[in-house]
Each structure stands twice: as C-alpha cells, then as structure tokens.
PDB file of C-alpha atoms in Angstrom:
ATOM      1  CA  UNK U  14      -2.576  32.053 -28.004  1.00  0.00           C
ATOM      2  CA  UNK U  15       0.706  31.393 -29.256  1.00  0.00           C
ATOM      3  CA  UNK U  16       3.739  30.318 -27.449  1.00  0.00           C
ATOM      4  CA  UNK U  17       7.361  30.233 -28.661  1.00  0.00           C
ATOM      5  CA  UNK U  18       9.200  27.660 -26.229  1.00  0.00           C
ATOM      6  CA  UNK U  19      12.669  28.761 -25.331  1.00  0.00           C
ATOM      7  CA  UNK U  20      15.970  26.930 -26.884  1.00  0.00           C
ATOM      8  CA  UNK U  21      17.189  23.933 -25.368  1.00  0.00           C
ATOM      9  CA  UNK U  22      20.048  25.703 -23.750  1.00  0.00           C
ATOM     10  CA  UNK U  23      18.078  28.347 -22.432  1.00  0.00           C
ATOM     11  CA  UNK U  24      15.305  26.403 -21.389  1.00  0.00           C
ATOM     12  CA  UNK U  25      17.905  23.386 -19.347  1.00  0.00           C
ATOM     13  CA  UNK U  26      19.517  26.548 -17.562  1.00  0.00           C
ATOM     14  CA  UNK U  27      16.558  28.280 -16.476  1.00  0.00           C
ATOM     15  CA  UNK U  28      15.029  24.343 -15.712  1.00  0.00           C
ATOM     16  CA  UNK U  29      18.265  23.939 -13.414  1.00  0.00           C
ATOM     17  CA  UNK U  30      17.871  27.291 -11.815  1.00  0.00           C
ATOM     18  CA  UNK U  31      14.253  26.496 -10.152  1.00  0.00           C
ATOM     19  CA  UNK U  32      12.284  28.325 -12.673  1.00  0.00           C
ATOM     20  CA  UNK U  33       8.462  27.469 -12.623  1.00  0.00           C
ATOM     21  CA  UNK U  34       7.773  28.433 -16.060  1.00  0.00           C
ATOM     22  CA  UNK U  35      10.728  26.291 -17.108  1.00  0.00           C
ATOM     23  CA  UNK U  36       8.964  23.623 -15.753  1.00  0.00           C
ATOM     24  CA  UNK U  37       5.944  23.958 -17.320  1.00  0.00           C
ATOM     25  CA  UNK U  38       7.791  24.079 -20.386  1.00  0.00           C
ATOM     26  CA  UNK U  39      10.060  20.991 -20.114  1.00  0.00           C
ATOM     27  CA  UNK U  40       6.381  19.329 -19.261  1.00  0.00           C
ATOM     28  CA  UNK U  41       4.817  20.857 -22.328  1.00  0.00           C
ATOM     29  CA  UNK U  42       8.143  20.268 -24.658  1.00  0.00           C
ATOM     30  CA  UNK U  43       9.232  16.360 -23.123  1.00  0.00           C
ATOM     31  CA  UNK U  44       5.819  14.728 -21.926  1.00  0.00           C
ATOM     32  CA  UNK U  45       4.699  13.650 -24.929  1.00  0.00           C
ATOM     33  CA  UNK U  46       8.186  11.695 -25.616  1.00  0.00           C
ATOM     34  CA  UNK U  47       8.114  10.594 -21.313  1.00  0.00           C
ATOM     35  CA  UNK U  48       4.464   9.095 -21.746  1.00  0.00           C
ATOM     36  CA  UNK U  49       5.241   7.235 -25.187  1.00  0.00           C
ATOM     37  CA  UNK U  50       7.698   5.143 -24.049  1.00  0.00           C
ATOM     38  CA  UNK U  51       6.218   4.425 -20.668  1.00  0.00           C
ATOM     39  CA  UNK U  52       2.991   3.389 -22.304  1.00  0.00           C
ATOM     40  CA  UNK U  53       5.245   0.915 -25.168  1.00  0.00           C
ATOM     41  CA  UNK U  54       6.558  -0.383 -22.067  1.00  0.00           C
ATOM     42  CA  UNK U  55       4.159  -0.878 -19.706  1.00  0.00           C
ATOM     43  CA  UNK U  56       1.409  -1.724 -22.578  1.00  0.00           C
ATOM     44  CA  UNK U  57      -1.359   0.388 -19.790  1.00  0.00           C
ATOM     45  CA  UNK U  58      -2.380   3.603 -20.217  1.00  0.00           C
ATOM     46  CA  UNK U  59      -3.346   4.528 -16.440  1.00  0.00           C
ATOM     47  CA  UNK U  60       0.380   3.118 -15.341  1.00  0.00           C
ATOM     48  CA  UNK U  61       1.849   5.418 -18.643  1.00  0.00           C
ATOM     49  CA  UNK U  62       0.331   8.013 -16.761  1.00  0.00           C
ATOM     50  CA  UNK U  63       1.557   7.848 -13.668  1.00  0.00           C
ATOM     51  CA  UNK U  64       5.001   7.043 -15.035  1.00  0.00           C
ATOM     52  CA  UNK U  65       4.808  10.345 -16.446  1.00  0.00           C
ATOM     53  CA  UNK U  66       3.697  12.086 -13.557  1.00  0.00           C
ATOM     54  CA  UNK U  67       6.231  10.475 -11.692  1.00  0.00           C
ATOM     55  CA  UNK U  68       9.168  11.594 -13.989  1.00  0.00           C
ATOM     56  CA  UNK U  69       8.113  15.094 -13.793  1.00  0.00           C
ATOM     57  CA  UNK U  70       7.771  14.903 -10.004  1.00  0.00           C
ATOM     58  CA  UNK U  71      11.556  13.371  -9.651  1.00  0.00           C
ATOM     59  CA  UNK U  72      12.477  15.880 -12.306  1.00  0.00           C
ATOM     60  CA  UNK U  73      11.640  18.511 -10.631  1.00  0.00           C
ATOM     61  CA  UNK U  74      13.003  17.963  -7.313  1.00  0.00           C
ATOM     62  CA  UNK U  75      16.301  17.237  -8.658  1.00  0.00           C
ATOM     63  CA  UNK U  76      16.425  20.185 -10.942  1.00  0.00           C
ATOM     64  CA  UNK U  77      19.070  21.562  -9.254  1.00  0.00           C
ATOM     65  CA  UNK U  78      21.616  18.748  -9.870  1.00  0.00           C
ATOM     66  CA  UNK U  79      20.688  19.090 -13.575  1.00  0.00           C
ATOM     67  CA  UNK U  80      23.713  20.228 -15.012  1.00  0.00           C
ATOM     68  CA  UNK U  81      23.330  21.039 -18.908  1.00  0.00           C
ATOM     69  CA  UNK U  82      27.195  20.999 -19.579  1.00  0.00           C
ATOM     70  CA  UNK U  83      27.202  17.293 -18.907  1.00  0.00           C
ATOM     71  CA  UNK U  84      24.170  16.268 -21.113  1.00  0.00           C
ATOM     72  CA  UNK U  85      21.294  17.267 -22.708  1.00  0.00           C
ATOM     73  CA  UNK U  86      18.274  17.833 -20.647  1.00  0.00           C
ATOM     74  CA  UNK U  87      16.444  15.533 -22.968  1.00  0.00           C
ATOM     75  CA  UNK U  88      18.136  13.029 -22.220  1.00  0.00           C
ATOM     76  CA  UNK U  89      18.564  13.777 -18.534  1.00  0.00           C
ATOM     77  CA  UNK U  90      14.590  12.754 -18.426  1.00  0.00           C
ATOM     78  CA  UNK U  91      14.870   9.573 -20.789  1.00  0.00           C
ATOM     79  CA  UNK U  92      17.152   8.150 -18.089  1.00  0.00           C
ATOM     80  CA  UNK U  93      14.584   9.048 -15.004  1.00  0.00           C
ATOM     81  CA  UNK U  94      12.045   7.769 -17.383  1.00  0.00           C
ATOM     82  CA  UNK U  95      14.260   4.387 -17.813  1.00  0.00           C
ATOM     83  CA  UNK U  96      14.240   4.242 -13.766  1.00  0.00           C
ATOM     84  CA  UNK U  97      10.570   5.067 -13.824  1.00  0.00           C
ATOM     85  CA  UNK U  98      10.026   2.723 -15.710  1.00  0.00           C
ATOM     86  CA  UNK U  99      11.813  -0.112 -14.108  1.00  0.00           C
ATOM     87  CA  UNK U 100      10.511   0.793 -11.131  1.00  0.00           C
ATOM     88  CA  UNK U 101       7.111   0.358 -12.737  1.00  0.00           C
ATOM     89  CA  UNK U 102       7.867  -3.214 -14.070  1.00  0.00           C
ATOM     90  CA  UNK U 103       9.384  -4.844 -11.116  1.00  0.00           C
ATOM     91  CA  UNK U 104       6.259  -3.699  -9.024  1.00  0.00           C
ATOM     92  CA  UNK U 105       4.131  -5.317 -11.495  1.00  0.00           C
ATOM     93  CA  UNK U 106       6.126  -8.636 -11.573  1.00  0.00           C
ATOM     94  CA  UNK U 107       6.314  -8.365  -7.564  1.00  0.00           C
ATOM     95  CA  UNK U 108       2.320  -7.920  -7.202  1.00  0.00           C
ATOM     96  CA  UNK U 109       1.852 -10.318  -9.914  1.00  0.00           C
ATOM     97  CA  UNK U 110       0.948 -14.104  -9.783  1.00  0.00           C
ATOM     98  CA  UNK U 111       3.364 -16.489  -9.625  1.00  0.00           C
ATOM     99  CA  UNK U 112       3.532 -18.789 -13.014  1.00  0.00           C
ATOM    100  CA  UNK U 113       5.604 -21.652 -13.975  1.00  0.00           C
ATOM    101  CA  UNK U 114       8.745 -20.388 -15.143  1.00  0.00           C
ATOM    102  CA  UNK U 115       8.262 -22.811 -18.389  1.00  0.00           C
ATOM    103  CA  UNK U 116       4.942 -21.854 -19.057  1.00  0.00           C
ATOM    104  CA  UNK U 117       5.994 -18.259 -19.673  1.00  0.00           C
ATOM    105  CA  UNK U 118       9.092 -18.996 -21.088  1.00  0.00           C
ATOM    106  CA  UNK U 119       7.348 -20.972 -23.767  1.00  0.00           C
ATOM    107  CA  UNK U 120       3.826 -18.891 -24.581  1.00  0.00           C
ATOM    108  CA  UNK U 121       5.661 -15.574 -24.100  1.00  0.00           C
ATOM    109  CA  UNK U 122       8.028 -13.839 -26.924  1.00  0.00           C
ATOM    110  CA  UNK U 123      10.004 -11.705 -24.215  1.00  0.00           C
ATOM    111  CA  UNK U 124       9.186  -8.042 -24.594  1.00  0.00           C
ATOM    112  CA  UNK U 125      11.340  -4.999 -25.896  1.00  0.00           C
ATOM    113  CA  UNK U 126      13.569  -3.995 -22.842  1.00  0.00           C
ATOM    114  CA  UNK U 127      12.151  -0.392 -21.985  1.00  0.00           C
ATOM    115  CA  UNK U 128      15.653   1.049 -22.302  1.00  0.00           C
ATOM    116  CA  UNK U 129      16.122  -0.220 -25.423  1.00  0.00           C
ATOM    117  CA  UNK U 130      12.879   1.470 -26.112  1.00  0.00           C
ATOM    118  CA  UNK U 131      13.913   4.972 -24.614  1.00  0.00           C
ATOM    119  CA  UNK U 132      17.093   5.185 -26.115  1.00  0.00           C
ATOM    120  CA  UNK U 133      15.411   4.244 -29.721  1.00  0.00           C
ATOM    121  CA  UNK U 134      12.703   7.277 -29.335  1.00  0.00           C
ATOM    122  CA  UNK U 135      15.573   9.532 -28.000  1.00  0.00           C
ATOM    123  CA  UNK U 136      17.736   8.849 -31.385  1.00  0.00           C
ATOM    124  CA  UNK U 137      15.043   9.209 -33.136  1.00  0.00           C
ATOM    125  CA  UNK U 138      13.642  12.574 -31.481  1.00  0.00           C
ATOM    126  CA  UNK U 139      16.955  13.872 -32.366  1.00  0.00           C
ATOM    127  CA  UNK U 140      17.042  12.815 -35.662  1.00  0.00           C
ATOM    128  CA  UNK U 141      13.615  14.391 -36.438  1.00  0.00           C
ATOM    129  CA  UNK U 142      15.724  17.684 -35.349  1.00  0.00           C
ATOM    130  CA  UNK U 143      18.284  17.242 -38.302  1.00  0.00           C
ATOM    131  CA  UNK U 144      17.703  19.307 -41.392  1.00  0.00           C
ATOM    132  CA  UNK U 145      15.633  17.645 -44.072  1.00  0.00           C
ATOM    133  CA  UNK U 146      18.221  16.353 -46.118  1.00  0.00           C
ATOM    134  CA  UNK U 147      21.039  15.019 -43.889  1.00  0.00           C
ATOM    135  CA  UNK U 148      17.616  13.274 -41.998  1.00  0.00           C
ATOM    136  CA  UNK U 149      16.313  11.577 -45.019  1.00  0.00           C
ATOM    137  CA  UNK U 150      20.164  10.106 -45.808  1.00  0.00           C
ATOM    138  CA  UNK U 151      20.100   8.877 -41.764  1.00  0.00           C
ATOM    139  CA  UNK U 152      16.876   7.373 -41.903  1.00  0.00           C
ATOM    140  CA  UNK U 153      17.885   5.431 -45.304  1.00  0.00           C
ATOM    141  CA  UNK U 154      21.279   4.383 -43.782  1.00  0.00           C
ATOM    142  CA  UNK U 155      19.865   2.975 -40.288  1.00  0.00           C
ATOM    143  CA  UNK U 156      16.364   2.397 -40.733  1.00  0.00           C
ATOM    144  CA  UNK U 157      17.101   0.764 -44.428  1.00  0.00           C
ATOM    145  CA  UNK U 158      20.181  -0.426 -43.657  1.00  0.00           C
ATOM    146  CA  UNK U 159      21.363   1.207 -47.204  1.00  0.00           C
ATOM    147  CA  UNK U 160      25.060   1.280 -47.871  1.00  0.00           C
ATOM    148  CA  UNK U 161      26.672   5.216 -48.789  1.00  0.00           C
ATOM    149  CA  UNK U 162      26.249   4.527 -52.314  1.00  0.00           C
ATOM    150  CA  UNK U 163      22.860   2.946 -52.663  1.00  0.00           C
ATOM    151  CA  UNK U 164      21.579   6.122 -50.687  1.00  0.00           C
ATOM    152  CA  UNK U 165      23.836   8.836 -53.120  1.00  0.00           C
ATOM    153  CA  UNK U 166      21.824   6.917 -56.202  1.00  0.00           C
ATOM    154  CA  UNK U 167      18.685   6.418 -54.480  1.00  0.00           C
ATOM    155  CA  UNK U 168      18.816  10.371 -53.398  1.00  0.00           C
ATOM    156  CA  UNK U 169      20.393  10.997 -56.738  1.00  0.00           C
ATOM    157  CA  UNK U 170      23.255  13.095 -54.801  1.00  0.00           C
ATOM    158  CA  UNK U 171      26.832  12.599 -54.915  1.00  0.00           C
ATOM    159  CA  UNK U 172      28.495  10.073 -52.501  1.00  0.00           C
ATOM    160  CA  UNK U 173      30.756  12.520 -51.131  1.00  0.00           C
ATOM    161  CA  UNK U 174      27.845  14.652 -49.971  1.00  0.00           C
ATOM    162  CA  UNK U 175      26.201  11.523 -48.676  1.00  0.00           C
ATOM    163  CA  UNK U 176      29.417  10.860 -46.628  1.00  0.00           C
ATOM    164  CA  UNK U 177      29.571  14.056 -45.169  1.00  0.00           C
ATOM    165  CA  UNK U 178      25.748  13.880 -43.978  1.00  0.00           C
ATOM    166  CA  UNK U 179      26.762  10.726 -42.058  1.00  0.00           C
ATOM    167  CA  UNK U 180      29.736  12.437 -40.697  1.00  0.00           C
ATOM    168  CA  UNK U 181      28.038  15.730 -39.877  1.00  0.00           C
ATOM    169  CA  UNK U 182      24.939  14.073 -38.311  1.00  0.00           C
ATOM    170  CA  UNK U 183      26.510  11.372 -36.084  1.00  0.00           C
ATOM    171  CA  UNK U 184      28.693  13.801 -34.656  1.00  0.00           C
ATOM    172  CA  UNK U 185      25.566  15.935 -33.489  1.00  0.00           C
ATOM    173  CA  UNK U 186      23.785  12.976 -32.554  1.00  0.00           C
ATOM    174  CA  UNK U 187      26.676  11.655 -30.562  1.00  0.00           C
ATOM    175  CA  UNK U 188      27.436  14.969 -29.226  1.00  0.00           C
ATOM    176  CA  UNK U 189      23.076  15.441 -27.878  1.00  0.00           C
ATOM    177  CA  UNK U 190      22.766  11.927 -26.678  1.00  0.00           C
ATOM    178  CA  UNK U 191      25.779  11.810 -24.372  1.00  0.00           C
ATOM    179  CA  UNK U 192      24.605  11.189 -20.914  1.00  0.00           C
ATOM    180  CA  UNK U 193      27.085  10.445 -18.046  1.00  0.00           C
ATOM    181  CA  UNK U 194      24.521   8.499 -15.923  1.00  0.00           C
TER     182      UNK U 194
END
C-alpha cells in the first residue's frame, strides 16, 4: 500500500486544525527524527521511547496553538523534543546517586548538550531537503569547513555559482528553522 504524505504546509494546517490523520502523519513523517535525538541524548533506548511518546502526546494536545505562520512544524516538535528531553535528564540526575562532584568531573568528558544535538539533526534534516547540488556545496562548506573556492575547484563549478548556492540555501535554511520559542 502506498501512501503519499501531504506537503509540509498542508500537513502543519490540517495538524493545527485537530485532524487525526494529520496526526498520524506528523507521527509517521517526524518520529523517526523525535526518537534519534532522544536516544543520542539519553544513550537508553526504553527512555528514547518514551521521550517519543511523550512528544507526540504534548504535541498533540497543543495542536491547536501550533501556528505554521510562525515556524515550521518541524521545528515546532524539535523544541518539545528539547523540553522532553530535559525533562528526561534532570529526572535521571534527581533519581540518581549522589557522586563526588570531582570524581565525575575528572572520569567524565561532559556529554553533547541535547539541544545542541536537536538543532544539529534539524539543520541537517533540512539540508537533506536541498536539491542535490546546492546540498553537496553545503555539506563541503560546513561539514569540511571548505572555503567558496576550494569547493568551485573541488566541484569543478564556477565560484559564482558556488556563491549563489550558499546564498540561496542559507536563506531557505534560515527561513525553515526559525522558531520563536
């Protein structure tokens, strides 16, 4: 049986309206992303889990302050993920045993904050949604840390086009990761 999901736009407004089958396929289209970053936060798949439920739960209730003019829905569930998330890690710290503060602070490399987390596999959820080309110059120019001109020769295209990837692309990107939180 196949499925053809709605558009982002179509799918936040009918999400914000109440609509069942909009929920289902918010679950279907954001879970993956909602369960990946709780479990590379929380390092346990059971508490992943019910991170995710839980997001989907708050989601849901709240759907009708969802407003898709002031953000992307998307990104509207990264930041009750964040929360979730949070929420998550200071009940483990609260339940867990007390340690000597040096101890930790010498045997432990502190972990990746879980927004820093989120907002990584947000950026790069969106850039997986750029067109082939205009991805493959982003990817060079953050994740290689390649200057305009080492990515025109390395792509072999000119450095004007390269320039107006960048341009193009962070404007989108800012424009779908704006959240007012």
């Amino acid at each position: 049986m196949t499925t053809t999901l709605p558009d982002d736009g179509e799918l936040s407004r009918a999400f914000s309206a109440g609509s069942e089958a909009a929920l289902r396929a918010v679950y279907d289209r954001w879970s993956p992303l909602v369960h990946t970053l709780a479990l590379r936060a929380l390092r346990d798949a059971m508490a992943a889990e019910d991170v995710t439920q839980q997001v989907f739960v708050k989601a849901w209730r709240r759907s009708g302050s969802f407003d898709p003019a002031r953000g992307p829905l998307g990104a509207w569930l990264v930041g009750i993920t964040r929360n979730c998330i949070a929420d998550a890690l200071t009940e483990r710290a609260r339940q867990a045993p007390t340690v000597e503060p040096t101890i930790v602070a010498e045997t432990a490399a502190a972990p990746e904050s879980p927004f820093d987390l989120a907002e990584r596999a947000l950026v790069a959820g969106e850039l997986d949604r750029l067109d082939e080309e205009p991805r493959r110059v982003m990817r060079l120019a953050f994740y290689e840390d390649l200057s305009h001109r080492e990515i025109a020769e390395r792509l072999q295209i000119p450095l004007g086009t390269v320039k107006s990837h960048i341009h193009r692309s962070l404007a989108r990107l800012r424009t779908r990761l704006e959240v007012i939180e």
